[in-house]
Every structure is written in structure tokens, then in C-alpha cells.
PDB file of C-alpha atoms in Angstrom:
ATOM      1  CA  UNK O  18      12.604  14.806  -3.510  1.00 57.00           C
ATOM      2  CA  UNK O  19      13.059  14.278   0.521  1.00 76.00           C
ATOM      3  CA  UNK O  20      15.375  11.447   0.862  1.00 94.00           C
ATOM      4  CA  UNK O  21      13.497  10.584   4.372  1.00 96.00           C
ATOM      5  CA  UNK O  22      10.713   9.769   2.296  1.00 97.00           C
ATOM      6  CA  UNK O  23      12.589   8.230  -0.161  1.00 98.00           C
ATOM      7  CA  UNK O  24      14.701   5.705   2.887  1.00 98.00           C
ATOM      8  CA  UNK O  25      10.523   4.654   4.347  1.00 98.00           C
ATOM      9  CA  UNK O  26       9.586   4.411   0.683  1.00 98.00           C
ATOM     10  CA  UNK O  27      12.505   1.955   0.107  1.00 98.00           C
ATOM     11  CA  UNK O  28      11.366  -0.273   3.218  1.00 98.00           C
ATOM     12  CA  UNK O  29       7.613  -0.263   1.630  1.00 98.00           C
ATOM     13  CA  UNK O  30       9.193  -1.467  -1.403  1.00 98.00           C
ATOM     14  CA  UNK O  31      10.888  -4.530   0.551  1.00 98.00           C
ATOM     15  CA  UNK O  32       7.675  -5.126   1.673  1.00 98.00           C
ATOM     16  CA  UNK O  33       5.725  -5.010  -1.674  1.00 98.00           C
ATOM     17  CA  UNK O  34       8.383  -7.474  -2.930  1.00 97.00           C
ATOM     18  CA  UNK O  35       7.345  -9.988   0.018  1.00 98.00           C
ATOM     19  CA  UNK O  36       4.179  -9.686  -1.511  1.00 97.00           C
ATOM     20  CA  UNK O  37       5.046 -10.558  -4.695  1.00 95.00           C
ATOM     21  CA  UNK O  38       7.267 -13.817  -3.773  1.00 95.00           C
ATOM     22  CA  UNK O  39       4.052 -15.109  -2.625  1.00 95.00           C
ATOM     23  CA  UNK O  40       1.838 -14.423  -5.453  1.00 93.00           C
ATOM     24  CA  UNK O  41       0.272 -11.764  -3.828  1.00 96.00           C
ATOM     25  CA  UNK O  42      -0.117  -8.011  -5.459  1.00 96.00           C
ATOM     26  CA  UNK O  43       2.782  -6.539  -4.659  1.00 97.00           C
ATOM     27  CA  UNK O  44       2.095  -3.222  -2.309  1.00 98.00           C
ATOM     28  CA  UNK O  45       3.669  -2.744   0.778  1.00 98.00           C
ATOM     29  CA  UNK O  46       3.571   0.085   3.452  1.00 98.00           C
ATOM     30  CA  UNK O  47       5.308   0.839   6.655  1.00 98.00           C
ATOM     31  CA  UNK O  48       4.546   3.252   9.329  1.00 98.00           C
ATOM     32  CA  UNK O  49       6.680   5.729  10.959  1.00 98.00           C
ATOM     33  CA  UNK O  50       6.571   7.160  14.506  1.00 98.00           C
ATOM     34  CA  UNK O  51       9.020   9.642  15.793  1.00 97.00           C
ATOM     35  CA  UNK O  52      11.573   8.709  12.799  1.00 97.00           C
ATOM     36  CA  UNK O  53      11.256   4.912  13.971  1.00 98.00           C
ATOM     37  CA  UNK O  54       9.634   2.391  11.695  1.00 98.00           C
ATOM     38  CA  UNK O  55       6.658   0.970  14.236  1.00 98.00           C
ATOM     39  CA  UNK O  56       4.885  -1.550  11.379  1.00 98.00           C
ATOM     40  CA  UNK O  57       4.948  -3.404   8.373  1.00 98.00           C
ATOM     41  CA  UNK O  58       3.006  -5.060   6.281  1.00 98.00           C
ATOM     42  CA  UNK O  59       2.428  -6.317   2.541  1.00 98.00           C
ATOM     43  CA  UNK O  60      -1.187  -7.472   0.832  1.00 97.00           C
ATOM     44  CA  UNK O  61      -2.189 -10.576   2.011  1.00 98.00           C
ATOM     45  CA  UNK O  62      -5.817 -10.829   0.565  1.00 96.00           C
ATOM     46  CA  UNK O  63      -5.161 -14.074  -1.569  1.00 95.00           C
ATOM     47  CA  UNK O  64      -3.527 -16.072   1.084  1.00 96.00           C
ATOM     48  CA  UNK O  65      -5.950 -14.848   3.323  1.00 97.00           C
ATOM     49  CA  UNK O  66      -8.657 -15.033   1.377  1.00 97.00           C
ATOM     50  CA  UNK O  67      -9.903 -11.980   3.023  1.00 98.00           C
ATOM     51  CA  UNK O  68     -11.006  -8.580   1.433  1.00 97.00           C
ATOM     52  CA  UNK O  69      -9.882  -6.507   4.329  1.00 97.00           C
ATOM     53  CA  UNK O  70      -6.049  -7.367   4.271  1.00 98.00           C
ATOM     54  CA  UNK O  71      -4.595  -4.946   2.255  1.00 98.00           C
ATOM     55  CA  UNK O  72      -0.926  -3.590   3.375  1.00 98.00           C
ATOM     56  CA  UNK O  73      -2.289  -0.392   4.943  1.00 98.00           C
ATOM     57  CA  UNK O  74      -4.345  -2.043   6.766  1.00 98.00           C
ATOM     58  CA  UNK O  75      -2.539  -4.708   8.296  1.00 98.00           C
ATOM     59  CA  UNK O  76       0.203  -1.774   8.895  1.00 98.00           C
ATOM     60  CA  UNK O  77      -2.342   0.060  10.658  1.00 98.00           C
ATOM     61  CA  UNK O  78      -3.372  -2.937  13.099  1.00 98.00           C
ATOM     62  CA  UNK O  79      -0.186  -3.687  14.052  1.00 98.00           C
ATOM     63  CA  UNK O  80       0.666  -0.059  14.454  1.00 98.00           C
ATOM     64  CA  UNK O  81      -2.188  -0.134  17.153  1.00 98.00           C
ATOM     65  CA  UNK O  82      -1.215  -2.996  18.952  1.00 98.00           C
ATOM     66  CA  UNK O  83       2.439  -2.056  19.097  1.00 98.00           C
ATOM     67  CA  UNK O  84       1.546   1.462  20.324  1.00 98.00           C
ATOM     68  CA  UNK O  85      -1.643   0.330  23.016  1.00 98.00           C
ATOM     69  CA  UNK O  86      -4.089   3.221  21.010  1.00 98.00           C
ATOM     70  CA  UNK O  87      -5.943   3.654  18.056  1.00 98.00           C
ATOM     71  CA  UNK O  88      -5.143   7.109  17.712  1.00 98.00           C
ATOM     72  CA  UNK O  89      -2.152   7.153  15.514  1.00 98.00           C
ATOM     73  CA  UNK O  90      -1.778  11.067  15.290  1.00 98.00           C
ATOM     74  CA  UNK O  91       1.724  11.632  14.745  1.00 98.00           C
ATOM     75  CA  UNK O  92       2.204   8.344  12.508  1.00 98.00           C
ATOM     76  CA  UNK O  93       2.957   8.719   8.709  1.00 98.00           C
ATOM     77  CA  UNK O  94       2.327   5.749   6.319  1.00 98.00           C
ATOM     78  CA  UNK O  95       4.566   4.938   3.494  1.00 98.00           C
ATOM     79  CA  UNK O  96       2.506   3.150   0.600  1.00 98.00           C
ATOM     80  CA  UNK O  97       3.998   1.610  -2.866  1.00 98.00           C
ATOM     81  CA  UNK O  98       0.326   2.288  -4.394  1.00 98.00           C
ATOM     82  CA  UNK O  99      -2.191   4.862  -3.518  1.00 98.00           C
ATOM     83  CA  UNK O 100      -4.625   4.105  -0.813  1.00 98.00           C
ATOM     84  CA  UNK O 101      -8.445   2.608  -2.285  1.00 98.00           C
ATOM     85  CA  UNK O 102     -11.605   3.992  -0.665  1.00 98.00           C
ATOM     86  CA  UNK O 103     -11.330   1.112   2.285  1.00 98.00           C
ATOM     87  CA  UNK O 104      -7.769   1.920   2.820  1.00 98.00           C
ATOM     88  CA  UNK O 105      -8.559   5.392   3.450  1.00 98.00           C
ATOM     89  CA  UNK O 106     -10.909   5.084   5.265  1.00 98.00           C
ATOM     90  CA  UNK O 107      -9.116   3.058   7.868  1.00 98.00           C
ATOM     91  CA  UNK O 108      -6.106   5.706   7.552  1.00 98.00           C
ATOM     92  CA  UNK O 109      -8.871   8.579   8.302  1.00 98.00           C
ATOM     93  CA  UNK O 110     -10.424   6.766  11.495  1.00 98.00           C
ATOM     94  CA  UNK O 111      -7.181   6.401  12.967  1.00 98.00           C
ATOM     95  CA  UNK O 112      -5.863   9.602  12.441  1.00 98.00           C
ATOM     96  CA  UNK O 113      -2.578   9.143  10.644  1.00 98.00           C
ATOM     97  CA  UNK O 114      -1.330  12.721  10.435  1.00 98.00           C
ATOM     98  CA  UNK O 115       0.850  12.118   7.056  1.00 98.00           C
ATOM     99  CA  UNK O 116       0.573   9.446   3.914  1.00 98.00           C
ATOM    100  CA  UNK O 117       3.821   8.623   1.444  1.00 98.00           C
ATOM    101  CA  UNK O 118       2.911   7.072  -2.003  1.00 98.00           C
ATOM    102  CA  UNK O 119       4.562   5.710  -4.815  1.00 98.00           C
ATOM    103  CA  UNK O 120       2.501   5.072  -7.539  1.00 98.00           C
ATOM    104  CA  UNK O 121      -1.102   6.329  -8.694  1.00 97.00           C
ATOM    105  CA  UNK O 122      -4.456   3.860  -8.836  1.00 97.00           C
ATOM    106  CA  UNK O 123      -6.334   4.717 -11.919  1.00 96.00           C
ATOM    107  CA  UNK O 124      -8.912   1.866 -10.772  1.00 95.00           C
ATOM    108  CA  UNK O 125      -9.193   2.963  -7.092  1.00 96.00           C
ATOM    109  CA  UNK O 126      -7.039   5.633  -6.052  1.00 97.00           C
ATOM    110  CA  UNK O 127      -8.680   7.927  -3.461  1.00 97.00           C
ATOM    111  CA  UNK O 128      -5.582   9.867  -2.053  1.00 97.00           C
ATOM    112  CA  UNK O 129      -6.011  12.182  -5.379  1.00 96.00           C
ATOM    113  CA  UNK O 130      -6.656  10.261  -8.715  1.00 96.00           C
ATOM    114  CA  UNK O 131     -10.457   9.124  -8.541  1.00 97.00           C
ATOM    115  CA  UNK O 132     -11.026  11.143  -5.487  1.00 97.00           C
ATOM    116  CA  UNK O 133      -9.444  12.429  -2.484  1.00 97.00           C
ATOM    117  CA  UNK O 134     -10.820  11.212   1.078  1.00 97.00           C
ATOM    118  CA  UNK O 135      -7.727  11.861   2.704  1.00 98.00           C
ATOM    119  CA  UNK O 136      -8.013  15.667   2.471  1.00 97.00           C
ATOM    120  CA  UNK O 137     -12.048  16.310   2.482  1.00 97.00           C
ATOM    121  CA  UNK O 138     -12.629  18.933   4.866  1.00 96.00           C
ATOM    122  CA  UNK O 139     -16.495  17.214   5.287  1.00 97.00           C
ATOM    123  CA  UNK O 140     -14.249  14.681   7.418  1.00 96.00           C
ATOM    124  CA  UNK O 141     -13.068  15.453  11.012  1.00 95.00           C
ATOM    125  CA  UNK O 142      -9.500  14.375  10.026  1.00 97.00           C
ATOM    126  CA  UNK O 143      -7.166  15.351   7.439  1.00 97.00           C
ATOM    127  CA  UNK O 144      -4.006  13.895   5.852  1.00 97.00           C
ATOM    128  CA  UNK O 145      -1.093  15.578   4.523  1.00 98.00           C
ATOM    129  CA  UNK O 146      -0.612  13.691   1.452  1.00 98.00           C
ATOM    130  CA  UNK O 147       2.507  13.528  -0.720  1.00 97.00           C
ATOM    131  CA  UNK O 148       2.655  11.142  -4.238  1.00 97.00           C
ATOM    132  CA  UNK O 149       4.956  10.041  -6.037  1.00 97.00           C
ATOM    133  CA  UNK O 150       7.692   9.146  -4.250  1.00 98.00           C
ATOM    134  CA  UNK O 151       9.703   6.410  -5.699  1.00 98.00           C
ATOM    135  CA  UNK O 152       6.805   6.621  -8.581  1.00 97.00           C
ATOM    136  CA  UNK O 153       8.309   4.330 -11.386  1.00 97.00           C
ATOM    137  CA  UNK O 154      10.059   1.723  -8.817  1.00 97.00           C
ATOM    138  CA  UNK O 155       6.732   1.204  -7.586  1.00 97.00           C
ATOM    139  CA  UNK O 156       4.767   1.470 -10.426  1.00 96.00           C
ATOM    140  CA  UNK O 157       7.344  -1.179 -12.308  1.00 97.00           C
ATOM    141  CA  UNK O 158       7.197  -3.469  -9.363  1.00 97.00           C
ATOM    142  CA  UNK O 159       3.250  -3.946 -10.290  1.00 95.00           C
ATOM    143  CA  UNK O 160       3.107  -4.084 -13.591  1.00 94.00           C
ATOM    144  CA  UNK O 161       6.333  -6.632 -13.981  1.00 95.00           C
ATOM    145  CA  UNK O 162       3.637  -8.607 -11.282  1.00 94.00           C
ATOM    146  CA  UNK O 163       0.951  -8.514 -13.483  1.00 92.00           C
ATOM    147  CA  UNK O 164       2.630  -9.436 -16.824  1.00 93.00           C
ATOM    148  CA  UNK O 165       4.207 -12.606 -15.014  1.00 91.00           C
ATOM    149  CA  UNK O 166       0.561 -13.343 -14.119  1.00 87.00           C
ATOM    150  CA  UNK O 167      -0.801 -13.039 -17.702  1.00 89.00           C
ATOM    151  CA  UNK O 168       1.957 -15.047 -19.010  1.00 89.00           C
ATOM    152  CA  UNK O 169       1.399 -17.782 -16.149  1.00 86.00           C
ATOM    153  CA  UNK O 170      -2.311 -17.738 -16.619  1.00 86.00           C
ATOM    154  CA  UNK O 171      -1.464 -17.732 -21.258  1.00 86.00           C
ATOM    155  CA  UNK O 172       0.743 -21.201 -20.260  1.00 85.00           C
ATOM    156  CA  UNK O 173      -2.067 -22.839 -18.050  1.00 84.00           C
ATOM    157  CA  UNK O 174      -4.228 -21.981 -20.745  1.00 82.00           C
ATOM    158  CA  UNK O 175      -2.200 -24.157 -23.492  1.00 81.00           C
ATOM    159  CA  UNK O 176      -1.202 -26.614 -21.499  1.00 83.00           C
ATOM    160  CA  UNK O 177      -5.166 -27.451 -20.625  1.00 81.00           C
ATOM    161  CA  UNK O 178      -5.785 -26.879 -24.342  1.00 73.00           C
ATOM    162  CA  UNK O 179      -3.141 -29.418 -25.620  1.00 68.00           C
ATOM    163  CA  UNK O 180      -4.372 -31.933 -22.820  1.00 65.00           C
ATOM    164  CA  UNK O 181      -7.409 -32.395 -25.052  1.00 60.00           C
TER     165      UNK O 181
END
């Protein structure tokens, strides 16, 4: 495993775990210029209330502004969960030339488990793409999330029940 990877991989985690604090779905991503971390950003869609604020792409927005150009050519993006069709998209159109992630997305994976955008040669950009870096941390990070968030939503549920 490349311990570079693993170091940006770490800072996505920090970022994931943001996420969670707040009661959002814990997935963070940075992105890396020239061996400099240049963005950050965790999900944000609940406080937001906004479909389009997932962590790549708020990494990828603030990537732009910091750099003055869409074209992010020689960035790489570090991402706790593999990127969903929007996601890679937006990592497609502005040109990221490398993406880092932890752990698979059965549900909406398209860096390689329900498809794989990021390398179809029909596109007129490619990715290198590399998974499974820091797999289980990430993976455990969501699924600890989500149990806390059945069990919160199991209470609610028998504390409105015995209010009856």
C-alpha cells in the first residue's frame, strides 16, 4: 500500500468524521496539488438540504476557487467512499487526473462497483483510479454511522409509542 495515499486518505478520514459529528453521512475527501493539500470538504446534504453537496463536490469547488481554473489536471482526490454517478461526473468535467478511495458503494459506486465512469474511454477524460485504500477504516466509519442512526431512530420510535 503507498503510504502517500494512505497520509491524504487519513486527512479524508478527519473530514468524514466532521461529517459525522453533525449528523451528516460521514464521507470526506481532500484534494491534492503538487503534494499540497488545496481542499477539503465533508457531505453536507442534510444541513444543506441540498442534493448537490456531497464531499467531492464541495472539494472540487473550492479546489477551483483556490486555484482561479476549472481545469484541475494535475489534482488527485482522496475519497472515504467511492464516487456516485453525480460525483463522477463532476470529477470527469474538471479533469482530475487521479482518484483515492476507501471503501466500495454497492448502492452507487461508479469508480468500479456498479459501473465505471471514471475510466470510459467514450469520455474525453480519464481517471487513474485506485480503491481501497484505508478500506475497513472507512468502511467502519459508515456503518458505526448508520447503526447509531437505527438505534436513534428504534428510541424515537418507543418513546412516541409509550407517549400514547
Amino acid at each position: 500500500m503507498n503510504t502517500r495515499d494512505e497520509r491524504y486518505m487519513k486527512e479524508a478520514i478527519k473530514e468524514a468524521e466532521k461529517a459525522g459529528a453533525i449528523l451528516e453521512v460521514p464521507i470526506g475527501a481532500v484534494i491534492v496539488v503538487n503534494d499540497e493539500i488545496v481542499a477539503r470538504a465533508h457531505n453536507l446534504r442534510e444541513t444543506s438540504q441540498n442534493a448537490i453537496t456531497h464531499a467531492e463536490t464541495l472539494a472540487i469547488q473550492e479546489a477551483c476557487e483556490k486555484l482561479g481554473t476549472w481545469r484541475l489536471e494535475e489534482a488527485e482526490l482522496y475519497v472515504t467512499l467511492e464516487p456516485c454517478p453525480m460525483c463522477s461526473g463532476a470529477i470527469l468535467l474538471s479533469r482530475i487526473k487521479k482518484v483515492v478511495y476507501g471503501a466500495k458503494d454497492p448502492k452507487a459506486g461508479c469508480a468500479g462497483t456498479l459501473m465505471n465512469l471514471l475510466q470510459d474511454d467514450r469520455f474525453n477524460h480519464q481517471c487513474e483510479v485506485i480503491h481501497g485504500v484505508l478500506e475497513e477504516e472507512c468502511g467502519t466509519i459508515l456503518s458505526q454511522f448508520f447503526r447509531k442512526l437505527r438505534e436513534r431512530k428504534k428510541e424515537m420510535k418507543r418513546n412516541n409509542s409509550s407517549e400514547l
